[in-house]
Coordinates of C-alpha atoms in Angstrom, one line a residue:
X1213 CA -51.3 -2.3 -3.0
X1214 CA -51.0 -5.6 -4.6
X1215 CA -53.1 -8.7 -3.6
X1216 CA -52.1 -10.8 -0.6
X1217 CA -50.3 -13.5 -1.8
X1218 CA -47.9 -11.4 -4.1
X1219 CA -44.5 -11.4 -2.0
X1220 CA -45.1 -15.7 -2.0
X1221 CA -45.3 -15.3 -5.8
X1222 CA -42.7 -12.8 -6.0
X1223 CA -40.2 -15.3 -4.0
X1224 CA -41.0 -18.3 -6.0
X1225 CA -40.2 -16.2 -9.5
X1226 CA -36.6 -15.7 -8.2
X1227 CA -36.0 -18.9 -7.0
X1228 CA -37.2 -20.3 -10.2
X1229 CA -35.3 -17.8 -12.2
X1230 CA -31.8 -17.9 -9.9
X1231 CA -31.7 -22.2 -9.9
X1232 CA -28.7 -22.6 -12.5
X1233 CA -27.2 -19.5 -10.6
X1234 CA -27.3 -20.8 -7.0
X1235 CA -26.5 -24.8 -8.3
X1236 CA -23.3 -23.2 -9.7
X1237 CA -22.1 -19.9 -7.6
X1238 CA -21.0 -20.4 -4.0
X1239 CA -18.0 -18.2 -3.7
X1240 CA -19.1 -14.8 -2.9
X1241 CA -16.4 -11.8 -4.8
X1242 CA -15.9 -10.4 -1.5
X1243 CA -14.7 -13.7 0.3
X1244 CA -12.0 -13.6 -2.5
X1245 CA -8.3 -12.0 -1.7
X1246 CA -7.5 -9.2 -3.7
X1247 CA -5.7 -10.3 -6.6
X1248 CA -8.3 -12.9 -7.1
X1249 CA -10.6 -10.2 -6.5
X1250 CA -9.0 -7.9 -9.4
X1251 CA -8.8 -11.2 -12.1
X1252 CA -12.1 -11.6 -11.8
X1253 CA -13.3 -8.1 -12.3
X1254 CA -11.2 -7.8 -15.5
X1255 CA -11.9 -11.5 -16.6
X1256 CA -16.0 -10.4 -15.8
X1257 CA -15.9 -7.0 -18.0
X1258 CA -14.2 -9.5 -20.8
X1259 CA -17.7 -12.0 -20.2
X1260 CA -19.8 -8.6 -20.3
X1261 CA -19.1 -7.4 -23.8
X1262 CA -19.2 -11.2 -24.8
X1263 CA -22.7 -11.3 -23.7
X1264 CA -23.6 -8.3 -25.0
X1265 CA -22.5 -8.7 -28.3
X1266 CA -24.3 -12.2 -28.4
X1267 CA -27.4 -10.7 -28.5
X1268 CA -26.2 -7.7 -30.9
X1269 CA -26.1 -4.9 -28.1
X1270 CA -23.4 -2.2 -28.1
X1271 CA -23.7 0.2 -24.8
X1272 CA -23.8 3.6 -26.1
X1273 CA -21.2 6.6 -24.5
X1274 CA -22.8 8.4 -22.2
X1275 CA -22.0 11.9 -21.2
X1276 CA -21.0 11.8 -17.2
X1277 CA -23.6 13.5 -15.3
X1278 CA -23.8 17.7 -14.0
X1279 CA -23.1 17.9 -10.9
X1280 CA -22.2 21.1 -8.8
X1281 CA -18.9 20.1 -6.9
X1282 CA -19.2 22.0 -3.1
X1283 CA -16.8 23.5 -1.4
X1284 CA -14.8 21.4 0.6
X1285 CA -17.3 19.0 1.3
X1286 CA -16.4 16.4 3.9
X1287 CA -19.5 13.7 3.1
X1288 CA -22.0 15.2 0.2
X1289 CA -20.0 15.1 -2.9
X1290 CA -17.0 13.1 -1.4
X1291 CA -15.8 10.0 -2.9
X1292 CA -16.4 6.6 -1.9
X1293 CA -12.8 6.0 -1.5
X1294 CA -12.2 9.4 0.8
X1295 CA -15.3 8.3 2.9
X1296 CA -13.6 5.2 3.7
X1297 CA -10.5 6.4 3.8
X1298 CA -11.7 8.8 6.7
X1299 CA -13.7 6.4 8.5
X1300 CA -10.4 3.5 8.5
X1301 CA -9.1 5.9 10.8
X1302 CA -11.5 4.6 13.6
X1303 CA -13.1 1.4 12.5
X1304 CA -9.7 -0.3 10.5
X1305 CA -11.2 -2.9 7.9
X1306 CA -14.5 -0.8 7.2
X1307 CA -16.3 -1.7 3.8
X1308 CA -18.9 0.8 3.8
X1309 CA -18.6 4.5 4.9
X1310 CA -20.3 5.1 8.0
X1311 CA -22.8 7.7 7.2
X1312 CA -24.2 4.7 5.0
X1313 CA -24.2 1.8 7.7
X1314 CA -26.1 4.9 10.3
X1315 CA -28.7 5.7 7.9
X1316 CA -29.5 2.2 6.6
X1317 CA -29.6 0.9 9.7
X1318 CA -32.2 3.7 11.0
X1319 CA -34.2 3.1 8.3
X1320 CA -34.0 -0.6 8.7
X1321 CA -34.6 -0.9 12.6
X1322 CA -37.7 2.1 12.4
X1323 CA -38.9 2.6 8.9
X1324 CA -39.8 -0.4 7.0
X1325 CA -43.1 -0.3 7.8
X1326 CA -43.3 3.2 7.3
X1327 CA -45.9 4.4 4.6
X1328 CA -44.5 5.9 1.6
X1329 CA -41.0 5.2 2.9
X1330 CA -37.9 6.6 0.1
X1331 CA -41.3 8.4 -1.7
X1332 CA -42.6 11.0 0.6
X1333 CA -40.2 13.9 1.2
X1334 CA -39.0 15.4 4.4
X1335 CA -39.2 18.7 5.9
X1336 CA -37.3 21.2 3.2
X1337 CA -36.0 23.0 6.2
X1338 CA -35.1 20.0 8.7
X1339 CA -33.1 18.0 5.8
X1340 CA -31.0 21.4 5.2
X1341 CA -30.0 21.5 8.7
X1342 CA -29.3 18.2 9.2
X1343 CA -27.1 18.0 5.9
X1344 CA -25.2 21.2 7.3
X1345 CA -24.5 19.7 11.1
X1346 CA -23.5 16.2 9.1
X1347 CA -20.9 18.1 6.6
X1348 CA -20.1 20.5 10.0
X1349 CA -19.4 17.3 12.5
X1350 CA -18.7 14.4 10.6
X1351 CA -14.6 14.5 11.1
X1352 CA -14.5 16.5 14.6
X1353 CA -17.6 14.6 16.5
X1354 CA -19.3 11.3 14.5
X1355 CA -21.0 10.4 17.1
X1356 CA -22.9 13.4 17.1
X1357 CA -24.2 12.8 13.9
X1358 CA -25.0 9.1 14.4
X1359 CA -27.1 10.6 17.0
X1360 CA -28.7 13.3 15.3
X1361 CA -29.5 10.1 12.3
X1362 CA -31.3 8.6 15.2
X1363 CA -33.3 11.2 16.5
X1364 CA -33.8 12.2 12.6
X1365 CA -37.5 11.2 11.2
X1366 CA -38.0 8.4 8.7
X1367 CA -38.4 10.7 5.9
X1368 CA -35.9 13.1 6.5
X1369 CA -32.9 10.3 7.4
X1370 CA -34.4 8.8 3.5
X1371 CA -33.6 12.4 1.6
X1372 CA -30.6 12.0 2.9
X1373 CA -29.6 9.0 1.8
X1374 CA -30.9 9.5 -2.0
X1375 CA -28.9 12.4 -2.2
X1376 CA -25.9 11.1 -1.0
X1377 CA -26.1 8.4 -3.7
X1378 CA -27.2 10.9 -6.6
X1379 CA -24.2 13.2 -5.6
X1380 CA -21.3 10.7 -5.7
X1381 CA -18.7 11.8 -8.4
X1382 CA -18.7 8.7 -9.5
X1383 CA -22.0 7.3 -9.9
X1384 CA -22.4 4.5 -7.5
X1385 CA -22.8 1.7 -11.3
X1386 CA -19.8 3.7 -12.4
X1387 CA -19.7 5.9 -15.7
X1388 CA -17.6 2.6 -16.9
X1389 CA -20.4 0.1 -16.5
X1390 CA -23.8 2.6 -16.1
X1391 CA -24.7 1.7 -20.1
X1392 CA -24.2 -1.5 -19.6
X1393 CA -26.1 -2.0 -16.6
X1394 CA -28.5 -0.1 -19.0
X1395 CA -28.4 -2.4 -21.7
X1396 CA -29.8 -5.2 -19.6
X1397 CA -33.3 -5.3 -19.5
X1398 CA -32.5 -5.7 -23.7
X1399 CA -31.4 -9.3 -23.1
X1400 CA -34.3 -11.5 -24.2
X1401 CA -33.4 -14.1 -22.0
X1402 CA -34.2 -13.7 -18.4
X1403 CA -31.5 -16.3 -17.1
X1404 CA -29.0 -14.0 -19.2
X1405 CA -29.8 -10.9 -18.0
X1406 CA -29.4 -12.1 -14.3
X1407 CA -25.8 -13.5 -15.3
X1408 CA -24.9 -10.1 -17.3
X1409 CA -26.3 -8.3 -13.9
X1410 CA -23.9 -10.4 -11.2
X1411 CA -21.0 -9.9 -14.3
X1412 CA -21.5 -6.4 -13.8
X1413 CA -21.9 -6.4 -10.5
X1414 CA -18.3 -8.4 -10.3
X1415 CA -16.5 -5.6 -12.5
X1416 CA -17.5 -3.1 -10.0
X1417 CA -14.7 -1.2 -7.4
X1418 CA -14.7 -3.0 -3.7
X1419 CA -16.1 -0.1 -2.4
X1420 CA -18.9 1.0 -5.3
X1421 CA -19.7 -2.9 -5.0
X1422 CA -20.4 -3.3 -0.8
X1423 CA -22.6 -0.4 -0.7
X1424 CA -24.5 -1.4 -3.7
X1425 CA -25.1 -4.6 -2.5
X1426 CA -25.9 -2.9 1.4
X1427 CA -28.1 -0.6 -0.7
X1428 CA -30.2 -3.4 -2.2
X1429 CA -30.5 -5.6 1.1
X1430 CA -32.2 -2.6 2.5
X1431 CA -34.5 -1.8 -0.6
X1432 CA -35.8 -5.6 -1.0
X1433 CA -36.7 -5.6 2.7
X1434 CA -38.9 -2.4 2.1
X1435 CA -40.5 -4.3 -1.0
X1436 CA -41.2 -7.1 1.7
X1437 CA -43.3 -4.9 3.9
X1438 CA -45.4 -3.6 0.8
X1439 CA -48.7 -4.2 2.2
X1440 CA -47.6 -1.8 5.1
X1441 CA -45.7 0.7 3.4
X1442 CA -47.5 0.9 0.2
X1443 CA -43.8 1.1 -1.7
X1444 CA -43.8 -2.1 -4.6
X1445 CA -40.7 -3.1 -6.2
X1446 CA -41.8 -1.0 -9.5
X1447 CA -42.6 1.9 -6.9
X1448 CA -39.2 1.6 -4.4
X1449 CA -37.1 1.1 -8.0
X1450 CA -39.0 4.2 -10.3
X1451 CA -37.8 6.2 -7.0
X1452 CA -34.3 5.3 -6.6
X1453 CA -33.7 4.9 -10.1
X1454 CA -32.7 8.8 -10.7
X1455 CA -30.0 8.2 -7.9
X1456 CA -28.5 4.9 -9.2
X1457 CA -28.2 6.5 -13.0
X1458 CA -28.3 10.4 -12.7
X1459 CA -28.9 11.9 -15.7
X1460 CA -26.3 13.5 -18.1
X1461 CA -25.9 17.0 -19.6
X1462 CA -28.0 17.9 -22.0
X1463 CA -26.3 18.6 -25.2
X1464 CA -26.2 22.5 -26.1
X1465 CA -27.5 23.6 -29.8
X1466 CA -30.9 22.8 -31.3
X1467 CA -31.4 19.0 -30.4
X1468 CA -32.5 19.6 -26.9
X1469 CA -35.5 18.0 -27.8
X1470 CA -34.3 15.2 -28.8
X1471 CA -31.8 14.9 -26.1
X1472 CA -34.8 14.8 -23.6
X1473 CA -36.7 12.8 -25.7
X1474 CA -33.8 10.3 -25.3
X1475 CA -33.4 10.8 -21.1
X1476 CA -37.3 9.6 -20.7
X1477 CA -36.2 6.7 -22.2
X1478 CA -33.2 5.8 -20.3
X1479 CA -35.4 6.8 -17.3
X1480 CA -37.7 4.1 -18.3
X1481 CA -34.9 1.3 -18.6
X1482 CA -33.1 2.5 -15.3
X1483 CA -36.5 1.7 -13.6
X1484 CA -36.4 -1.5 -15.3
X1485 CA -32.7 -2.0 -14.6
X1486 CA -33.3 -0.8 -10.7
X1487 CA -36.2 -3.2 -10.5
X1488 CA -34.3 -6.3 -11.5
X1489 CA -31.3 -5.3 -9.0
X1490 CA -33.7 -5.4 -6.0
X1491 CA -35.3 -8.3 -7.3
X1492 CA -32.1 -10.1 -7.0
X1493 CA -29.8 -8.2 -5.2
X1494 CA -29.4 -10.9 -3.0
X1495 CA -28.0 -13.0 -4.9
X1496 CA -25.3 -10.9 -7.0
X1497 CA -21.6 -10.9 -6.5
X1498 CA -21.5 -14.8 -6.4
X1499 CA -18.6 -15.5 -8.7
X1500 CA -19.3 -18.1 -11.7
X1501 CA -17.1 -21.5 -11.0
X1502 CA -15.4 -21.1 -14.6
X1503 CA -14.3 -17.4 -13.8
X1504 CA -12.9 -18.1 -10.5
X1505 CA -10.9 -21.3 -11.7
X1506 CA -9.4 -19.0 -14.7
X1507 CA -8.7 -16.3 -12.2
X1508 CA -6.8 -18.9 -9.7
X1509 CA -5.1 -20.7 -12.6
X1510 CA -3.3 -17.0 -14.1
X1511 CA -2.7 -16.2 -10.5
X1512 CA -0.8 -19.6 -10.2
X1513 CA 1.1 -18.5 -13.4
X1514 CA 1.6 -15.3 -12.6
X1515 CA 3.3 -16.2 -9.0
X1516 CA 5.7 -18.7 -10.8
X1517 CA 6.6 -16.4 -13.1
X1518 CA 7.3 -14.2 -10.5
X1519 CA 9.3 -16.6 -8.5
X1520 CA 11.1 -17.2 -11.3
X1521 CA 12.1 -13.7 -11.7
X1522 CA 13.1 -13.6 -8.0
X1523 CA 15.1 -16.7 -8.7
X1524 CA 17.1 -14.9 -11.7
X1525 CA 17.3 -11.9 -9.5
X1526 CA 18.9 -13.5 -6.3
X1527 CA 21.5 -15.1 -8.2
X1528 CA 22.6 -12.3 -10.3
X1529 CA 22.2 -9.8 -6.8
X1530 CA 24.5 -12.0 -5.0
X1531 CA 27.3 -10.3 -5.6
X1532 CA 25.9 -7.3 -5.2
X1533 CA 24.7 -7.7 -1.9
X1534 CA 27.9 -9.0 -0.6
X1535 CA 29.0 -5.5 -1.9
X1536 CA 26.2 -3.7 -0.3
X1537 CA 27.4 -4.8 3.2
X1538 CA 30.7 -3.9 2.5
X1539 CA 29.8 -0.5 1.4
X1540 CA 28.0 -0.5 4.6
X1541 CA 30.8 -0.9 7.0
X1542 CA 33.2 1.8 5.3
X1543 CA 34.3 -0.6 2.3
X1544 CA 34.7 -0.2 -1.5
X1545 CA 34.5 -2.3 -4.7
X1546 CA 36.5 -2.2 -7.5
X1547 CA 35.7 -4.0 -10.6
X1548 CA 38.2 -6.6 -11.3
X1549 CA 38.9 -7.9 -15.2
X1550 CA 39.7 -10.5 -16.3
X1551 CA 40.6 -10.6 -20.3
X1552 CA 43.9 -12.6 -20.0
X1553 CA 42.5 -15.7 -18.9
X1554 CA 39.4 -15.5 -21.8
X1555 CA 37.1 -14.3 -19.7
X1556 CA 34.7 -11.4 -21.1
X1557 CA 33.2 -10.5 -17.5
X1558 CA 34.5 -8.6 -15.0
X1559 CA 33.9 -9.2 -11.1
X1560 CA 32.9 -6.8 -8.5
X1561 CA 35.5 -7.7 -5.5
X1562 CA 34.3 -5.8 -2.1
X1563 CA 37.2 -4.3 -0.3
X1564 CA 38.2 -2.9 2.6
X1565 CA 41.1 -1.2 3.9
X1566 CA 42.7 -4.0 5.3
X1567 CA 42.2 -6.2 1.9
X1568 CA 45.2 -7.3 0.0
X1569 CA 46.0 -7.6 -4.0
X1570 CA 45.9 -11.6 -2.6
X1571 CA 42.7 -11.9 -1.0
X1572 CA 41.3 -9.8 -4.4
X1573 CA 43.1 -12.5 -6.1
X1574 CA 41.5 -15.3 -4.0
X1575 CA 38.0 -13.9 -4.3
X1576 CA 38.3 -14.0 -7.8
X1577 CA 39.4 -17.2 -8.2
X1578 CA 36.5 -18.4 -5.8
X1579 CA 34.2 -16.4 -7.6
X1580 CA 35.6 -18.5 -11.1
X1581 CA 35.1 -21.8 -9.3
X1582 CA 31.3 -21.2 -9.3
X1583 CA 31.3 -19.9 -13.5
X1584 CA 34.0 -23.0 -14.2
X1585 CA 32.2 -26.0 -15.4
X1586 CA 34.5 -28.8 -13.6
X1587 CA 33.6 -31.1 -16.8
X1588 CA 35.6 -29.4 -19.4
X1589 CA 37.2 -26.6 -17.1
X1590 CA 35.8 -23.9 -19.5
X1591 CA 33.7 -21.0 -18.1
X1592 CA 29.9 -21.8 -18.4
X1593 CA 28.9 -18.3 -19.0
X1594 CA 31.3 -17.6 -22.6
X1595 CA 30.6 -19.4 -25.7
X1596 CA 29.2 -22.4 -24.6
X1597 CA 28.1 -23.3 -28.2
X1598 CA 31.6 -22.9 -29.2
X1599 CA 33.2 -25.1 -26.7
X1600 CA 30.2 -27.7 -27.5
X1601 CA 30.9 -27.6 -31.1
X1602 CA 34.7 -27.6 -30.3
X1603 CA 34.6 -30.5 -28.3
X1604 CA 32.1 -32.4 -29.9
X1605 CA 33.7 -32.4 -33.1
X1606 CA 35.0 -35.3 -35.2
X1607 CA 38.8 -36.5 -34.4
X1608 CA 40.9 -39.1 -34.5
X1609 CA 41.4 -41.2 -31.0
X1610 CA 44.9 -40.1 -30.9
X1611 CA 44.4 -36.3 -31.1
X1612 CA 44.3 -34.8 -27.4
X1613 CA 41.7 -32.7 -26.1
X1614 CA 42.7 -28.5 -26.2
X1615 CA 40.4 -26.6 -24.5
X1616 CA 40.0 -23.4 -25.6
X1617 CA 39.9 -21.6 -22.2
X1618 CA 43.7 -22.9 -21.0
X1619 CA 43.6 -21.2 -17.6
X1620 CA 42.5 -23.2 -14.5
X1621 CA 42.5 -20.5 -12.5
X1622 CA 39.2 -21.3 -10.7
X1623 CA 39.5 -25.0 -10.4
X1624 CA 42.8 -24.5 -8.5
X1625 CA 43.9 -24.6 -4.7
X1626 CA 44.5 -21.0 -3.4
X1627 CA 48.2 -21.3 -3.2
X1628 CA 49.0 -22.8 -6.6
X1629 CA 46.6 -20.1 -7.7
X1630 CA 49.0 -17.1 -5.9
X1631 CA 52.0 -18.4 -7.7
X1632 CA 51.1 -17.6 -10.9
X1633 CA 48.2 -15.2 -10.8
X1634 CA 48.8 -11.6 -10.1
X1635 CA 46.7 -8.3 -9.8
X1636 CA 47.6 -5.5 -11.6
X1637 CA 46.6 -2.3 -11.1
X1638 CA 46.5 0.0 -14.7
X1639 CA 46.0 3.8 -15.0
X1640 CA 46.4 6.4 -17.6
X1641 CA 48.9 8.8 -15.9
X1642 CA 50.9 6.1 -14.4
X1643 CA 51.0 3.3 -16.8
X1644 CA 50.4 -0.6 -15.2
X1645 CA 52.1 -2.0 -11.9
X1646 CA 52.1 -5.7 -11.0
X1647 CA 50.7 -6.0 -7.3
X1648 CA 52.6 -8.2 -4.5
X1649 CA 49.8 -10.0 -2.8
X1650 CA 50.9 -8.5 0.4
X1651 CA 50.3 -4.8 -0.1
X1652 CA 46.7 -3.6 0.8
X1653 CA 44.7 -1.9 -2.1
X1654 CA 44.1 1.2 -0.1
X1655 CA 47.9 2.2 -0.1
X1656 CA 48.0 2.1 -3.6
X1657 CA 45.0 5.3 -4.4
X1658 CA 44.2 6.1 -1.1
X1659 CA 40.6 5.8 0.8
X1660 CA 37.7 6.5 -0.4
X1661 CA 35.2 4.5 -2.6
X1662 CA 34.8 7.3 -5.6
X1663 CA 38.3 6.9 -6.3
X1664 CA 38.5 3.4 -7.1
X1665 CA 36.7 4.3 -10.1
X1666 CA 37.9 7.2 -11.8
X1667 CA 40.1 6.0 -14.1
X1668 CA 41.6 2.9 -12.9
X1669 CA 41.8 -0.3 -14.1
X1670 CA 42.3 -3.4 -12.0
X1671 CA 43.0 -6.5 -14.0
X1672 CA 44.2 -10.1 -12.7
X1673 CA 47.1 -11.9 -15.3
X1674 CA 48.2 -15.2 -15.5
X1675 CA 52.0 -15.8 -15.2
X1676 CA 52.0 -19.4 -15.9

């Protein structure tokens, strides 16, 4: 036990160490909505390797850790993502799984003061049946289990918990981020390691990132009760350690040695690593100022970009919406062209089978009247540069303007348009007939929308 006095010291050390941190993070990741939240975990593993490489440290691969997978298990071995998935059902909203918030807060509420709490080791035989009845009830009666947590002792509730960390497949630092969370205690510079440690802390999942920092609360609060429980921070963290970075498969062949020579190492910087978490546990997740004004700023970008899209989108999907509802109410379309009056296009025209060659006519021409710029009454969507060039070119004051697109189909009223504008309907085993404006369209094929398209042509001709 360390000398009264120590937790005072130990409190003034952070505060000292965490001043530029607090004066400059007040926006916790978890306050943030999610697409804020996902730019700053990608624009946070980008400040990672920057730090890392500033003081010459490359995380090395490591392989992912042996773990036997059980059959069907509901809670030992699942997922974060399934626990919570599971427990949504009941509590909508849920951050961390339940069989996490039952244990912690047993522990919390009757064990802090415990001596040799997370180090001394429960019955063998009590933790089997317990682990059994939790994997046996946990979907059909949870409350069952939060009561047999209850009525659980200290020791026995704590096995629990360290295995349910050290079993997750995927470790609870990620097999993404593990050696770089290892890499840490490297950093010569203490005010530099607690940044790469809230970075890394940022770039973790949602869920990975709650219960680590829920994980933390809990173990600082049994370093404050040291001089009851006999459990230091070097003591609670050389414990957990294993859990938070289980080790990986040995290799197979004749370096086993060396291979185990390597794991007491990493054991010894995962203590160091585990120690530094709890030390300032509290404090990690609070998102730097720079990277949450970078994240907001592409977010801003990224929405008028996609505005702009929508934009384009709803303008070109005007027609076809107006087709849509047609096609909804027993209509067609045909596809109306248009190559006699210049213009390259052709026009989707719903119709029913009550519609006329005239009314096609007329929706054409209104449909012109919004691709007609009234200026020069040429089409704005066909060789604009041409008709700029063609206009704009030298001539004497004398010589009168030609336009190139003669037709003025769409700037016209609808009845000088039906006098000289007809619809014609072309196809290959009856050659082209000129439509009155009176007949309907469905007399001249029949019903039915697939029809309209095999192998007919419906064109509109000027007769002026």
């Amino acid at each position: 036990m360390l000398p009264n006095g120590h937790g005072l010291k130990l409190k003034v050390d952070i505060e000292k160490d965490l001043a530029s941190l607090q004066r400059n993070s007040n926006v916790q990741i978890g306050d943030l909505g999610e697409n804020d939240r996902n730019l700053v975990r990608s624009l946070a593993i980008i400040e990672i390797a920057a730090l890392l490489d500033l003081y010459g440290l490359v995380p090395t691969r490591r392989r992912k850790p042996n773990r036997k997978k059980g059959k069907d298990n509901v809670v030992f071995g699942a997922p974060l993502c399934t626990l919570l998935e599971l427990d949504r059902r009941r509590c909508p909203g849920l951050k961390v799984p339940l069989i996490f918030q039952w244990i912690l807060h047993h522990l919390h509420s009757n064990g802090l003061r415990e001596e040799g709490l997370m180090r001394l080791a429960g019955s063998v035989q009590k933790v089997q049946i317990l682990k059994a009845e939790i994997e046996r009830s946990y979907t059909t009666s949870p409350t069952l289990v939060e009561n047999l947590i209850r009525q659980s002792s200290i020791h026995d509730v704590s096995v629990i918990l360290k295995q349910l960390v050290r079993h997750l497949p995927e470790p609870l630092l990620t097999n993404s981020h593990m050696d770089s969370f290892l890499q840490v205690p490297n950093i010569p510079n203490v005010q530099d390691q607690i940044n790469t440690l809230n970075l890394l802390v940022l770039a973790l999942p949602d869920s990975h990132r709650e219960l680590l920092q829920e994980l933390l609360y809990f173990l600082a609060k049994v370093v404050e009760e040291e001089d009851a429980n006999r459990m230091s921070l070097g003591n609670v963290a050389m414990i957990i350690a294993p859990n938070l970075f289980p080790p990986p498969r040995l290799k197979k062949g004749n370096h086993k040695q060396n291979d185990i020579a390597a794991e007491v190492t990493v054991a010894a910087m995962s203590s160091k690593v585990t120690q530094l978490l709890i030390k300032y546990g509290s404090f990690l997740g609070a998102v730097p100022p720079e990277l949450l004004a970078q994240a907001r700023l592409q977010n801003r970008r990224s929405s008028n970009k996609h505005a702009k899209r929508m934009g384009r989108k709803q303008k070109g999907d005007k027609q076809k919406n107006l087709k849509d509802d047609f096609l909804s109410n027993g209509g067609s379309v045909i596809r109306v062209q248009m190559s006699s009056l210049r213009h390259p296009n052709s026009i989707a025209v719903p119709v029913t089978d009550k519609t006329t060659a005239g009314e096609v006519v007329e929706k054409v021409a209104e449909a012109l009247d919004q691709l007609i710029d009234p200026r020069h009454h040429t089409f704005v969507s066909t060789d604009q540069q041409e008709n700029r060039a063609f206009l704009q070119r030298p001539r004497t004051t004398s010589e009168p303007i030609v336009m190139r697109h003669r037709c003025l189909m769409g700037t016209k009223k609808i009845a000088e348009t039906l006098k000289d504008h007809y619809l014609y309907f072309i196809r290959e085993n009856v050659g082209e007939r000129r439509l009155d404006h009176n007949i309907t369209i469905h007399n001249i094929i029949g019903s039915g929308s697939g029809r309209f398209a095999s192998g007919t042509t419906w064109e509109i001709r000027c007769h002026h």
